[in-house]
PDB file of C-alpha atoms in Angstrom:
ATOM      1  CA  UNK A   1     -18.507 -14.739   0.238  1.00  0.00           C
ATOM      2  CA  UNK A   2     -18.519 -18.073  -1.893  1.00  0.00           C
ATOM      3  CA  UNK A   3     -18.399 -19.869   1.424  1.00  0.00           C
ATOM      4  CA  UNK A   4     -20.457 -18.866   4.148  1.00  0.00           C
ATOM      5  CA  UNK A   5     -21.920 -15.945   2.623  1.00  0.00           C
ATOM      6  CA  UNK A   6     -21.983 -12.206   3.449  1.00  0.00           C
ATOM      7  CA  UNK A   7     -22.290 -12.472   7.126  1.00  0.00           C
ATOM      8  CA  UNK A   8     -19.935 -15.292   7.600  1.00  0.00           C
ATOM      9  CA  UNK A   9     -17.226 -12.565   4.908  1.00  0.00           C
ATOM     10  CA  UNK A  10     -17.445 -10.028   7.515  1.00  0.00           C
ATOM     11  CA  UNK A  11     -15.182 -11.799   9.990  1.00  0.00           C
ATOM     12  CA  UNK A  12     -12.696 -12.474   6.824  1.00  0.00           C
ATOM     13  CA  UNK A  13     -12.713  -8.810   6.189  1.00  0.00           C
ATOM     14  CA  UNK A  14     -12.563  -8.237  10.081  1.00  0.00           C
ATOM     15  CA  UNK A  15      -9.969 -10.697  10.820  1.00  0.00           C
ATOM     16  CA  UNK A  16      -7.804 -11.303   7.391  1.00  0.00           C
ATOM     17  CA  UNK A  17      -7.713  -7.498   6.150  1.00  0.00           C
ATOM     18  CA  UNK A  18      -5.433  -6.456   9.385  1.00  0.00           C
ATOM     19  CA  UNK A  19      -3.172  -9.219   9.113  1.00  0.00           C
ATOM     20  CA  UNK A  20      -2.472  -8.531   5.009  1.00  0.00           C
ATOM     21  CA  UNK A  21      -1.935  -5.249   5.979  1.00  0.00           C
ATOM     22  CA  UNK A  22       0.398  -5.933   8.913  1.00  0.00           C
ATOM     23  CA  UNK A  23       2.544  -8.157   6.712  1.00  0.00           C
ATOM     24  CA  UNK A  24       2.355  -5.914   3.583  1.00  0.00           C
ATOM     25  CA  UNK A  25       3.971  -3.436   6.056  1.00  0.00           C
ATOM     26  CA  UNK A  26       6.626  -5.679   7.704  1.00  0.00           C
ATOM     27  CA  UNK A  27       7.451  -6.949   4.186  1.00  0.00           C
ATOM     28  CA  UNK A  28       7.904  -3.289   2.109  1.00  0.00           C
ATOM     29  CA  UNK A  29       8.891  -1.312   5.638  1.00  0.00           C
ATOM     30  CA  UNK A  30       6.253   1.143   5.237  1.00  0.00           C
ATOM     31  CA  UNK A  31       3.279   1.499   7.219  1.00  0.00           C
ATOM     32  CA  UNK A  32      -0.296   0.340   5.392  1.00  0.00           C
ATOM     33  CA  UNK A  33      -3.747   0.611   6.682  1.00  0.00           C
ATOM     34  CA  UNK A  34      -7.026   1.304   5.596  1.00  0.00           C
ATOM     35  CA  UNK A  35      -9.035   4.513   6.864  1.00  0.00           C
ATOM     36  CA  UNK A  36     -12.549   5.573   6.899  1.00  0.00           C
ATOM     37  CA  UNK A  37     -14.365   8.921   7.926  1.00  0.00           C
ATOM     38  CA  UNK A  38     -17.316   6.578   8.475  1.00  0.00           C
ATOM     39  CA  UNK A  39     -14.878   3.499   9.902  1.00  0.00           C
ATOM     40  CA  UNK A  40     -15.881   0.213  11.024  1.00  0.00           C
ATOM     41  CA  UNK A  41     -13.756  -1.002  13.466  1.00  0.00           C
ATOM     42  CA  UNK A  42     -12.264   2.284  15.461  1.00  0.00           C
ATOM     43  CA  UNK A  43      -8.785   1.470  14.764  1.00  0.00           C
ATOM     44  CA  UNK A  44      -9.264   2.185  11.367  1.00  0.00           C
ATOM     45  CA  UNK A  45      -9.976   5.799  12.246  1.00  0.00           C
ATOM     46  CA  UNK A  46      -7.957   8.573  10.107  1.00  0.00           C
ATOM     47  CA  UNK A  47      -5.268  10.078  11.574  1.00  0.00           C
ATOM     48  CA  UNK A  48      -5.777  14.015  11.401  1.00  0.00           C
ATOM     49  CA  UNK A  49      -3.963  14.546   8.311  1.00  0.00           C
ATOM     50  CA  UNK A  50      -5.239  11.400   7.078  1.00  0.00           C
ATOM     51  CA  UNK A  51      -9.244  13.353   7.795  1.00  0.00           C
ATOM     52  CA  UNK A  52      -7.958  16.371   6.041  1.00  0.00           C
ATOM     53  CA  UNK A  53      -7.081  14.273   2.872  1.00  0.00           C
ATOM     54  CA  UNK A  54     -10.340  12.673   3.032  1.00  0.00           C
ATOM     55  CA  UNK A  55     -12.285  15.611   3.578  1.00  0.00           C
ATOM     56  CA  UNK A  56     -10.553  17.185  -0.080  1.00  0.00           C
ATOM     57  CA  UNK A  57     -11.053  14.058  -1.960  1.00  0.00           C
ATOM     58  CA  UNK A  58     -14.947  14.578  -0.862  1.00  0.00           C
ATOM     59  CA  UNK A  59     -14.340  18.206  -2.504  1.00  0.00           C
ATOM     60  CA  UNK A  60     -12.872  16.857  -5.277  1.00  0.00           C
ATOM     61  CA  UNK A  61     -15.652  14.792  -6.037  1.00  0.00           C
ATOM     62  CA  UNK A  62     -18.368  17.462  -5.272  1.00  0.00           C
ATOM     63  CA  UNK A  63     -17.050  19.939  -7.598  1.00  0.00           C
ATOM     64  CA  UNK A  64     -16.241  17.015  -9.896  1.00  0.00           C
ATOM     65  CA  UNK A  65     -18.923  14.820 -10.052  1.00  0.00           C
ATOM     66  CA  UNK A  66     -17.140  12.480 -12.801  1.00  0.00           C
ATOM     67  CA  UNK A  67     -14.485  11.444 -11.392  1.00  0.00           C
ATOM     68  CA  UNK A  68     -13.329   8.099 -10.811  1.00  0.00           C
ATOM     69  CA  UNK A  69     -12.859   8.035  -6.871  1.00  0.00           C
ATOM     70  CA  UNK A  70     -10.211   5.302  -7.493  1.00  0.00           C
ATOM     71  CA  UNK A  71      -7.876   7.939  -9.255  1.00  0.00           C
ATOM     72  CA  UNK A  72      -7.793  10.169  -6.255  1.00  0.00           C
ATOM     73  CA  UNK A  73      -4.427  10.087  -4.597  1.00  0.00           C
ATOM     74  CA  UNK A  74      -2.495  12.114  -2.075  1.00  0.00           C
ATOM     75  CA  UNK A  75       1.507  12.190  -1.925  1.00  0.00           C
ATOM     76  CA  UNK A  76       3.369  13.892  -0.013  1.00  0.00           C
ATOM     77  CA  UNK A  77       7.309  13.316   0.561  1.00  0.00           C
ATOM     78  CA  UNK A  78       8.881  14.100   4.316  1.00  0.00           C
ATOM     79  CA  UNK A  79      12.048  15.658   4.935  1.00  0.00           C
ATOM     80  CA  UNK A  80      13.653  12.463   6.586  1.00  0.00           C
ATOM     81  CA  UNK A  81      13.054  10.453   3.701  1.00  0.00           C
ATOM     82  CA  UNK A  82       9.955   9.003   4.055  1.00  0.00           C
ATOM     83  CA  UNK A  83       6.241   9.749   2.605  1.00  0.00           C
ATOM     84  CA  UNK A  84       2.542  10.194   3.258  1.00  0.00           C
ATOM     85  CA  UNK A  85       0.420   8.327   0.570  1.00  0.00           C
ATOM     86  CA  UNK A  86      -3.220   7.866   1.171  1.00  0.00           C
ATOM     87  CA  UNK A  87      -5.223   6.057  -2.375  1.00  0.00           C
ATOM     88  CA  UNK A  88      -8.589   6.512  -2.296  1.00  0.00           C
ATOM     89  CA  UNK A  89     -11.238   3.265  -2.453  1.00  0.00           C
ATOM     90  CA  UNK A  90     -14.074   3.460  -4.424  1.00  0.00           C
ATOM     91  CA  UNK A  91     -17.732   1.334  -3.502  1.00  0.00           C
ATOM     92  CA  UNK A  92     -17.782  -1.167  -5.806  1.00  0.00           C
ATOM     93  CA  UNK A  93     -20.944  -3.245  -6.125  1.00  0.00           C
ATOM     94  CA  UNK A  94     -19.967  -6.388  -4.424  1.00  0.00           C
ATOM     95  CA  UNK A  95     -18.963  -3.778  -1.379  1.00  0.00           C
ATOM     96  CA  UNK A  96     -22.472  -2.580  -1.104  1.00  0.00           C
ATOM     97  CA  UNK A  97     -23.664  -6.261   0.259  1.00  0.00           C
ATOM     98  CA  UNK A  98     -22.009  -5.002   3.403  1.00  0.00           C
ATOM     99  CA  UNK A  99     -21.585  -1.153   3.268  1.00  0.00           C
ATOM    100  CA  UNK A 100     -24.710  -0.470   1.269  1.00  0.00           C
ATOM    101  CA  UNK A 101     -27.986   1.390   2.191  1.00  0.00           C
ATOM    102  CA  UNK A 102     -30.405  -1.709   2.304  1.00  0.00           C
ATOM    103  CA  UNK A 103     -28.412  -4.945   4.184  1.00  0.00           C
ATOM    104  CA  UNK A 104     -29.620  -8.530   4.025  1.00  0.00           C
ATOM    105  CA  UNK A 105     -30.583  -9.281   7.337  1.00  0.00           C
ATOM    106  CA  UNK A 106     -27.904 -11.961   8.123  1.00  0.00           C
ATOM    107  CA  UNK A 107     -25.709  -8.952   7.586  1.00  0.00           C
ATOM    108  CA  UNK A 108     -27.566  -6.415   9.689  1.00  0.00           C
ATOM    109  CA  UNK A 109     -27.042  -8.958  12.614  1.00  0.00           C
ATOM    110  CA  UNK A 110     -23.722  -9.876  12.245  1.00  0.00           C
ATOM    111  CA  UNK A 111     -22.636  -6.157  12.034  1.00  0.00           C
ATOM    112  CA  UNK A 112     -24.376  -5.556  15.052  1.00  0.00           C
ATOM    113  CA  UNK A 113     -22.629  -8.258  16.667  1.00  0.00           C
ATOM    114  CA  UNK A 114     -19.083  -7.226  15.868  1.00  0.00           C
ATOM    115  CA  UNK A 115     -19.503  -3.874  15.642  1.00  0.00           C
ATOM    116  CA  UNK A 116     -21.864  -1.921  17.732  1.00  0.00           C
ATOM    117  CA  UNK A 117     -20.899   1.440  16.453  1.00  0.00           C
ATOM    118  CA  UNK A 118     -20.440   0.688  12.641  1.00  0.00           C
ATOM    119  CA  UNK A 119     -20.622   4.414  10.942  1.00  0.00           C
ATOM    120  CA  UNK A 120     -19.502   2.401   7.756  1.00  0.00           C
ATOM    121  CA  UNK A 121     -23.046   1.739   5.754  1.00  0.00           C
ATOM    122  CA  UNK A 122     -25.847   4.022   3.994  1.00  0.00           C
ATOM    123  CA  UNK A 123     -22.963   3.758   0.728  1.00  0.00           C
ATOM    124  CA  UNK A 124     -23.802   4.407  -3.260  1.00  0.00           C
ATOM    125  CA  UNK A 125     -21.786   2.550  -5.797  1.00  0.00           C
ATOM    126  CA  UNK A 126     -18.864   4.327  -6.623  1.00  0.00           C
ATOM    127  CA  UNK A 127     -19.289   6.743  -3.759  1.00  0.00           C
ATOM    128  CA  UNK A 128     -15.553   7.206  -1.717  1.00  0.00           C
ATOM    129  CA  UNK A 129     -15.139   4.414   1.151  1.00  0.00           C
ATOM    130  CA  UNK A 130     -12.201   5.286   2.732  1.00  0.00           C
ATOM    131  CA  UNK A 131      -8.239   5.066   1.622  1.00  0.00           C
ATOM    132  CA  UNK A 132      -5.181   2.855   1.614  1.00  0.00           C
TER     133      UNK A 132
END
């Protein structure tokens, strides 16, 4: 952002977010991602269990209006060992440069260049963006 500005941080985010979270996976052996019912780039799409997750913490904060979205976790251990884990990420105000209702127009161009089909703006501040 410091650099090149908003539209020049979306291809950091776009490029340098998948590869921290491929080596945060090779390096701890589980598998880490972010996921979005309103996702960016299609691979970051939920999984269905992953939807079902996000779809409660939406509950959650609808019948709990105070709640700090970045509390909200899922766990769920599997019988060979492993687990499901989703942690919920919160719109923080530096996030709403690129995710929030009214974009700078360097912003609104570049998202239309890399991604045609963004679902992933119209946020509020604190609203839920998505999990880990």
């Amino acid at each position: 952002m410091a650099e090149g500005g908003p539209a020049a941080a979306i291809g950091v985010c776009r490029d340098s977010a998948p590869a921290i979270a491929a080596k945060l996976s090779r390096g701890s052996g589980a598998s880490i991602s972010r996921v979005s019912a309103r996702f960016r780039n299609p691979q970051n799409h939920p999984e269905p269990w992953q939807q079902t997750v996000l779809e409660q913490f939406e509950i959650t904060l609808a019948a709990e209006p105070d709640t700090d979205v970045g509390t909200l976790e899922y766990f769920l251990p599997e019988q060979q060992g492993g687990a499901r884990y989703l942690k919920a990420i919160a719109v923080a105000p530096l996030c709403l440069t690129c995710h929030g209702v009214t974009l700078p127009d360097a912003v609104s161009t570049q998202l239309g260049e890399d991604y045609p089909h963004d679902r992933a703006t119209g946020y509020q501040l604190w609203e839920l963006r998505g999990a880990f």
